[in-house]
């Protein structure tokens, strides 16, 4: 029995079988840079007439999805804001975290449906302003 198996192995070696296999490949097609403005508005606790001072404002953008259509890429995500501020008593520092969702279309003439986009998000500028008991948030 062992000899028959060895014989079959030699037969396969003499008559090799050609196999085909599809290999997926990625190819860089185009690059585009775009800028979006994301805004949010949050009610602050406390009185409307208390003086509010923003000490620090930072933001982080998180990608939730990107779809390619012919000629453009639709990017969706959210920006999470972190703000330190004083309200009323200047010795008492408060913290605020808020999120704003966004959807932004990026023109890309060579993009075709079915392509896989590689998206990188960066927050370049953040503003937080308080007025009338509300905190207005802006990120670019």
PDB file of C-alpha atoms in Angstrom:
ATOM      1  CA  UNK A   1       0.000   0.000   0.000  1.00  0.00           C
ATOM      2  CA  UNK A   2       2.803   2.392   0.818  1.00  0.00           C
ATOM      3  CA  UNK A   3       4.468   1.689  -2.491  1.00  0.00           C
ATOM      4  CA  UNK A   4       1.324   2.640  -4.403  1.00  0.00           C
ATOM      5  CA  UNK A   5       1.163   6.021  -2.684  1.00  0.00           C
ATOM      6  CA  UNK A   6       4.779   6.702  -3.494  1.00  0.00           C
ATOM      7  CA  UNK A   7       4.120   5.832  -7.108  1.00  0.00           C
ATOM      8  CA  UNK A   8       1.227   8.288  -7.273  1.00  0.00           C
ATOM      9  CA  UNK A   9       3.435  11.023  -5.835  1.00  0.00           C
ATOM     10  CA  UNK A  10       6.004  10.469  -8.581  1.00  0.00           C
ATOM     11  CA  UNK A  11       3.267  10.511 -11.213  1.00  0.00           C
ATOM     12  CA  UNK A  12       2.083  13.931 -10.013  1.00  0.00           C
ATOM     13  CA  UNK A  13       5.635  15.234 -10.112  1.00  0.00           C
ATOM     14  CA  UNK A  14       5.974  14.180 -13.743  1.00  0.00           C
ATOM     15  CA  UNK A  15       2.662  15.751 -14.797  1.00  0.00           C
ATOM     16  CA  UNK A  16       2.363  19.052 -12.870  1.00  0.00           C
ATOM     17  CA  UNK A  17      -1.085  20.585 -12.612  1.00  0.00           C
ATOM     18  CA  UNK A  18      -1.417  24.299 -13.360  1.00  0.00           C
ATOM     19  CA  UNK A  19      -3.461  26.175 -10.787  1.00  0.00           C
ATOM     20  CA  UNK A  20      -4.817  29.720 -11.039  1.00  0.00           C
ATOM     21  CA  UNK A  21      -5.533  31.965  -8.161  1.00  0.00           C
ATOM     22  CA  UNK A  22      -6.963  35.484  -8.029  1.00  0.00           C
ATOM     23  CA  UNK A  23      -4.858  37.801  -5.873  1.00  0.00           C
ATOM     24  CA  UNK A  24      -6.458  41.039  -4.724  1.00  0.00           C
ATOM     25  CA  UNK A  25      -4.194  44.059  -5.161  1.00  0.00           C
ATOM     26  CA  UNK A  26      -4.400  47.637  -4.034  1.00  0.00           C
ATOM     27  CA  UNK A  27      -3.064  50.464  -6.130  1.00  0.00           C
ATOM     28  CA  UNK A  28      -2.745  54.137  -5.222  1.00  0.00           C
ATOM     29  CA  UNK A  29      -4.915  56.112  -7.659  1.00  0.00           C
ATOM     30  CA  UNK A  30      -5.251  59.662  -6.371  1.00  0.00           C
ATOM     31  CA  UNK A  31      -4.831  61.960  -3.410  1.00  0.00           C
ATOM     32  CA  UNK A  32      -6.973  64.871  -2.270  1.00  0.00           C
ATOM     33  CA  UNK A  33      -6.984  67.247   0.679  1.00  0.00           C
ATOM     34  CA  UNK A  34     -10.159  68.873   1.879  1.00  0.00           C
ATOM     35  CA  UNK A  35     -11.200  71.003   4.814  1.00  0.00           C
ATOM     36  CA  UNK A  36     -14.485  70.865   6.711  1.00  0.00           C
ATOM     37  CA  UNK A  37     -15.930  73.042   9.463  1.00  0.00           C
ATOM     38  CA  UNK A  38     -17.703  71.114  12.233  1.00  0.00           C
ATOM     39  CA  UNK A  39     -19.833  73.063  14.704  1.00  0.00           C
ATOM     40  CA  UNK A  40     -21.735  72.195  17.847  1.00  0.00           C
ATOM     41  CA  UNK A  41     -23.670  73.996  20.570  1.00  0.00           C
ATOM     42  CA  UNK A  42     -24.099  72.884  24.191  1.00  0.00           C
ATOM     43  CA  UNK A  43     -26.139  74.328  27.056  1.00  0.00           C
ATOM     44  CA  UNK A  44     -24.073  75.142  30.133  1.00  0.00           C
ATOM     45  CA  UNK A  45     -25.273  74.456  33.664  1.00  0.00           C
ATOM     46  CA  UNK A  46     -25.772  77.444  35.934  1.00  0.00           C
ATOM     47  CA  UNK A  47     -27.193  80.906  35.449  1.00  0.00           C
ATOM     48  CA  UNK A  48     -27.366  82.725  32.141  1.00  0.00           C
ATOM     49  CA  UNK A  49     -25.766  85.853  33.568  1.00  0.00           C
ATOM     50  CA  UNK A  50     -22.717  84.217  35.109  1.00  0.00           C
ATOM     51  CA  UNK A  51     -19.489  85.196  33.413  1.00  0.00           C
ATOM     52  CA  UNK A  52     -17.956  82.245  31.561  1.00  0.00           C
ATOM     53  CA  UNK A  53     -14.288  82.109  30.525  1.00  0.00           C
ATOM     54  CA  UNK A  54     -12.869  79.398  28.299  1.00  0.00           C
ATOM     55  CA  UNK A  55      -9.457  78.272  29.548  1.00  0.00           C
ATOM     56  CA  UNK A  56      -8.665  75.518  27.047  1.00  0.00           C
ATOM     57  CA  UNK A  57     -10.321  73.846  24.059  1.00  0.00           C
ATOM     58  CA  UNK A  58      -9.165  70.721  22.208  1.00  0.00           C
ATOM     59  CA  UNK A  59     -10.801  68.370  19.743  1.00  0.00           C
ATOM     60  CA  UNK A  60     -10.263  64.957  18.190  1.00  0.00           C
ATOM     61  CA  UNK A  61     -11.790  63.690  14.921  1.00  0.00           C
ATOM     62  CA  UNK A  62     -12.876  60.054  14.607  1.00  0.00           C
ATOM     63  CA  UNK A  63     -13.731  58.402  11.278  1.00  0.00           C
ATOM     64  CA  UNK A  64     -16.882  56.279  11.260  1.00  0.00           C
ATOM     65  CA  UNK A  65     -16.963  55.495   7.538  1.00  0.00           C
ATOM     66  CA  UNK A  66     -15.985  56.492   4.019  1.00  0.00           C
ATOM     67  CA  UNK A  67     -17.731  55.560   0.776  1.00  0.00           C
ATOM     68  CA  UNK A  68     -16.514  56.061  -2.760  1.00  0.00           C
ATOM     69  CA  UNK A  69     -18.861  57.234  -5.475  1.00  0.00           C
ATOM     70  CA  UNK A  70     -17.855  58.181  -9.010  1.00  0.00           C
ATOM     71  CA  UNK A  71     -15.784  61.344  -8.677  1.00  0.00           C
ATOM     72  CA  UNK A  72     -16.044  61.811  -4.904  1.00  0.00           C
ATOM     73  CA  UNK A  73     -15.489  60.272  -1.475  1.00  0.00           C
ATOM     74  CA  UNK A  74     -18.081  60.777   1.267  1.00  0.00           C
ATOM     75  CA  UNK A  75     -16.449  60.886   4.707  1.00  0.00           C
ATOM     76  CA  UNK A  76     -18.500  60.482   7.907  1.00  0.00           C
ATOM     77  CA  UNK A  77     -17.403  60.752  11.501  1.00  0.00           C
ATOM     78  CA  UNK A  78     -17.569  62.826  14.631  1.00  0.00           C
ATOM     79  CA  UNK A  79     -15.492  65.414  16.416  1.00  0.00           C
ATOM     80  CA  UNK A  80     -15.186  65.132  20.192  1.00  0.00           C
ATOM     81  CA  UNK A  81     -14.522  68.433  21.963  1.00  0.00           C
ATOM     82  CA  UNK A  82     -12.892  68.829  25.407  1.00  0.00           C
ATOM     83  CA  UNK A  83     -13.234  72.247  27.029  1.00  0.00           C
ATOM     84  CA  UNK A  84     -12.007  73.600  30.372  1.00  0.00           C
ATOM     85  CA  UNK A  85     -13.819  76.722  31.563  1.00  0.00           C
ATOM     86  CA  UNK A  86     -14.807  78.761  34.598  1.00  0.00           C
ATOM     87  CA  UNK A  87     -18.347  79.951  35.209  1.00  0.00           C
ATOM     88  CA  UNK A  88     -19.136  82.445  37.944  1.00  0.00           C
ATOM     89  CA  UNK A  89     -16.381  81.566  40.449  1.00  0.00           C
ATOM     90  CA  UNK A  90     -13.010  81.999  38.638  1.00  0.00           C
ATOM     91  CA  UNK A  91     -11.304  79.549  41.047  1.00  0.00           C
ATOM     92  CA  UNK A  92     -13.605  76.645  40.132  1.00  0.00           C
ATOM     93  CA  UNK A  93     -12.621  74.962  36.849  1.00  0.00           C
ATOM     94  CA  UNK A  94     -15.251  72.909  35.015  1.00  0.00           C
ATOM     95  CA  UNK A  95     -14.773  70.413  32.185  1.00  0.00           C
ATOM     96  CA  UNK A  96     -17.052  69.777  29.232  1.00  0.00           C
ATOM     97  CA  UNK A  97     -17.006  66.967  26.675  1.00  0.00           C
ATOM     98  CA  UNK A  98     -19.301  67.114  23.658  1.00  0.00           C
ATOM     99  CA  UNK A  99     -19.460  65.493  20.218  1.00  0.00           C
ATOM    100  CA  UNK A 100     -20.658  66.723  16.847  1.00  0.00           C
ATOM    101  CA  UNK A 101     -21.230  64.359  13.914  1.00  0.00           C
ATOM    102  CA  UNK A 102     -20.284  65.369  10.391  1.00  0.00           C
ATOM    103  CA  UNK A 103     -20.532  64.250   6.783  1.00  0.00           C
ATOM    104  CA  UNK A 104     -18.204  65.765   4.181  1.00  0.00           C
ATOM    105  CA  UNK A 105     -17.824  65.129   0.443  1.00  0.00           C
ATOM    106  CA  UNK A 106     -14.323  65.275  -1.043  1.00  0.00           C
ATOM    107  CA  UNK A 107     -14.012  65.795  -4.804  1.00  0.00           C
ATOM    108  CA  UNK A 108     -11.772  63.154  -6.355  1.00  0.00           C
ATOM    109  CA  UNK A 109     -12.224  62.876 -10.151  1.00  0.00           C
ATOM    110  CA  UNK A 110     -10.401  59.510 -10.473  1.00  0.00           C
ATOM    111  CA  UNK A 111     -12.467  57.812  -7.757  1.00  0.00           C
ATOM    112  CA  UNK A 112     -14.796  55.037  -8.885  1.00  0.00           C
ATOM    113  CA  UNK A 113     -17.449  53.115  -6.994  1.00  0.00           C
ATOM    114  CA  UNK A 114     -16.051  50.001  -5.331  1.00  0.00           C
ATOM    115  CA  UNK A 115     -12.642  51.512  -4.561  1.00  0.00           C
ATOM    116  CA  UNK A 116     -11.337  51.473  -0.997  1.00  0.00           C
ATOM    117  CA  UNK A 117     -10.544  54.941   0.369  1.00  0.00           C
ATOM    118  CA  UNK A 118      -7.767  55.534   2.897  1.00  0.00           C
ATOM    119  CA  UNK A 119      -8.815  58.537   4.970  1.00  0.00           C
ATOM    120  CA  UNK A 120      -6.803  60.436   7.573  1.00  0.00           C
ATOM    121  CA  UNK A 121      -8.459  63.067   9.789  1.00  0.00           C
ATOM    122  CA  UNK A 122      -6.665  65.871  11.593  1.00  0.00           C
ATOM    123  CA  UNK A 123      -8.128  68.728  13.637  1.00  0.00           C
ATOM    124  CA  UNK A 124      -6.234  71.891  12.711  1.00  0.00           C
ATOM    125  CA  UNK A 125      -8.073  74.526  14.749  1.00  0.00           C
ATOM    126  CA  UNK A 126     -10.534  74.543  17.670  1.00  0.00           C
ATOM    127  CA  UNK A 127     -12.627  77.345  19.109  1.00  0.00           C
ATOM    128  CA  UNK A 128     -14.992  77.404  22.076  1.00  0.00           C
ATOM    129  CA  UNK A 129     -16.956  80.522  22.956  1.00  0.00           C
ATOM    130  CA  UNK A 130     -19.520  80.962  25.713  1.00  0.00           C
ATOM    131  CA  UNK A 131     -22.451  83.319  25.472  1.00  0.00           C
ATOM    132  CA  UNK A 132     -25.892  83.407  27.052  1.00  0.00           C
ATOM    133  CA  UNK A 133     -25.503  80.117  28.941  1.00  0.00           C
ATOM    134  CA  UNK A 134     -24.403  78.159  25.851  1.00  0.00           C
ATOM    135  CA  UNK A 135     -21.032  76.974  24.625  1.00  0.00           C
ATOM    136  CA  UNK A 136     -20.482  77.240  20.866  1.00  0.00           C
ATOM    137  CA  UNK A 137     -17.882  74.763  19.564  1.00  0.00           C
ATOM    138  CA  UNK A 138     -16.069  74.907  16.230  1.00  0.00           C
ATOM    139  CA  UNK A 139     -13.379  72.652  14.723  1.00  0.00           C
ATOM    140  CA  UNK A 140     -11.629  72.832  11.356  1.00  0.00           C
TER     141      UNK A 140
END
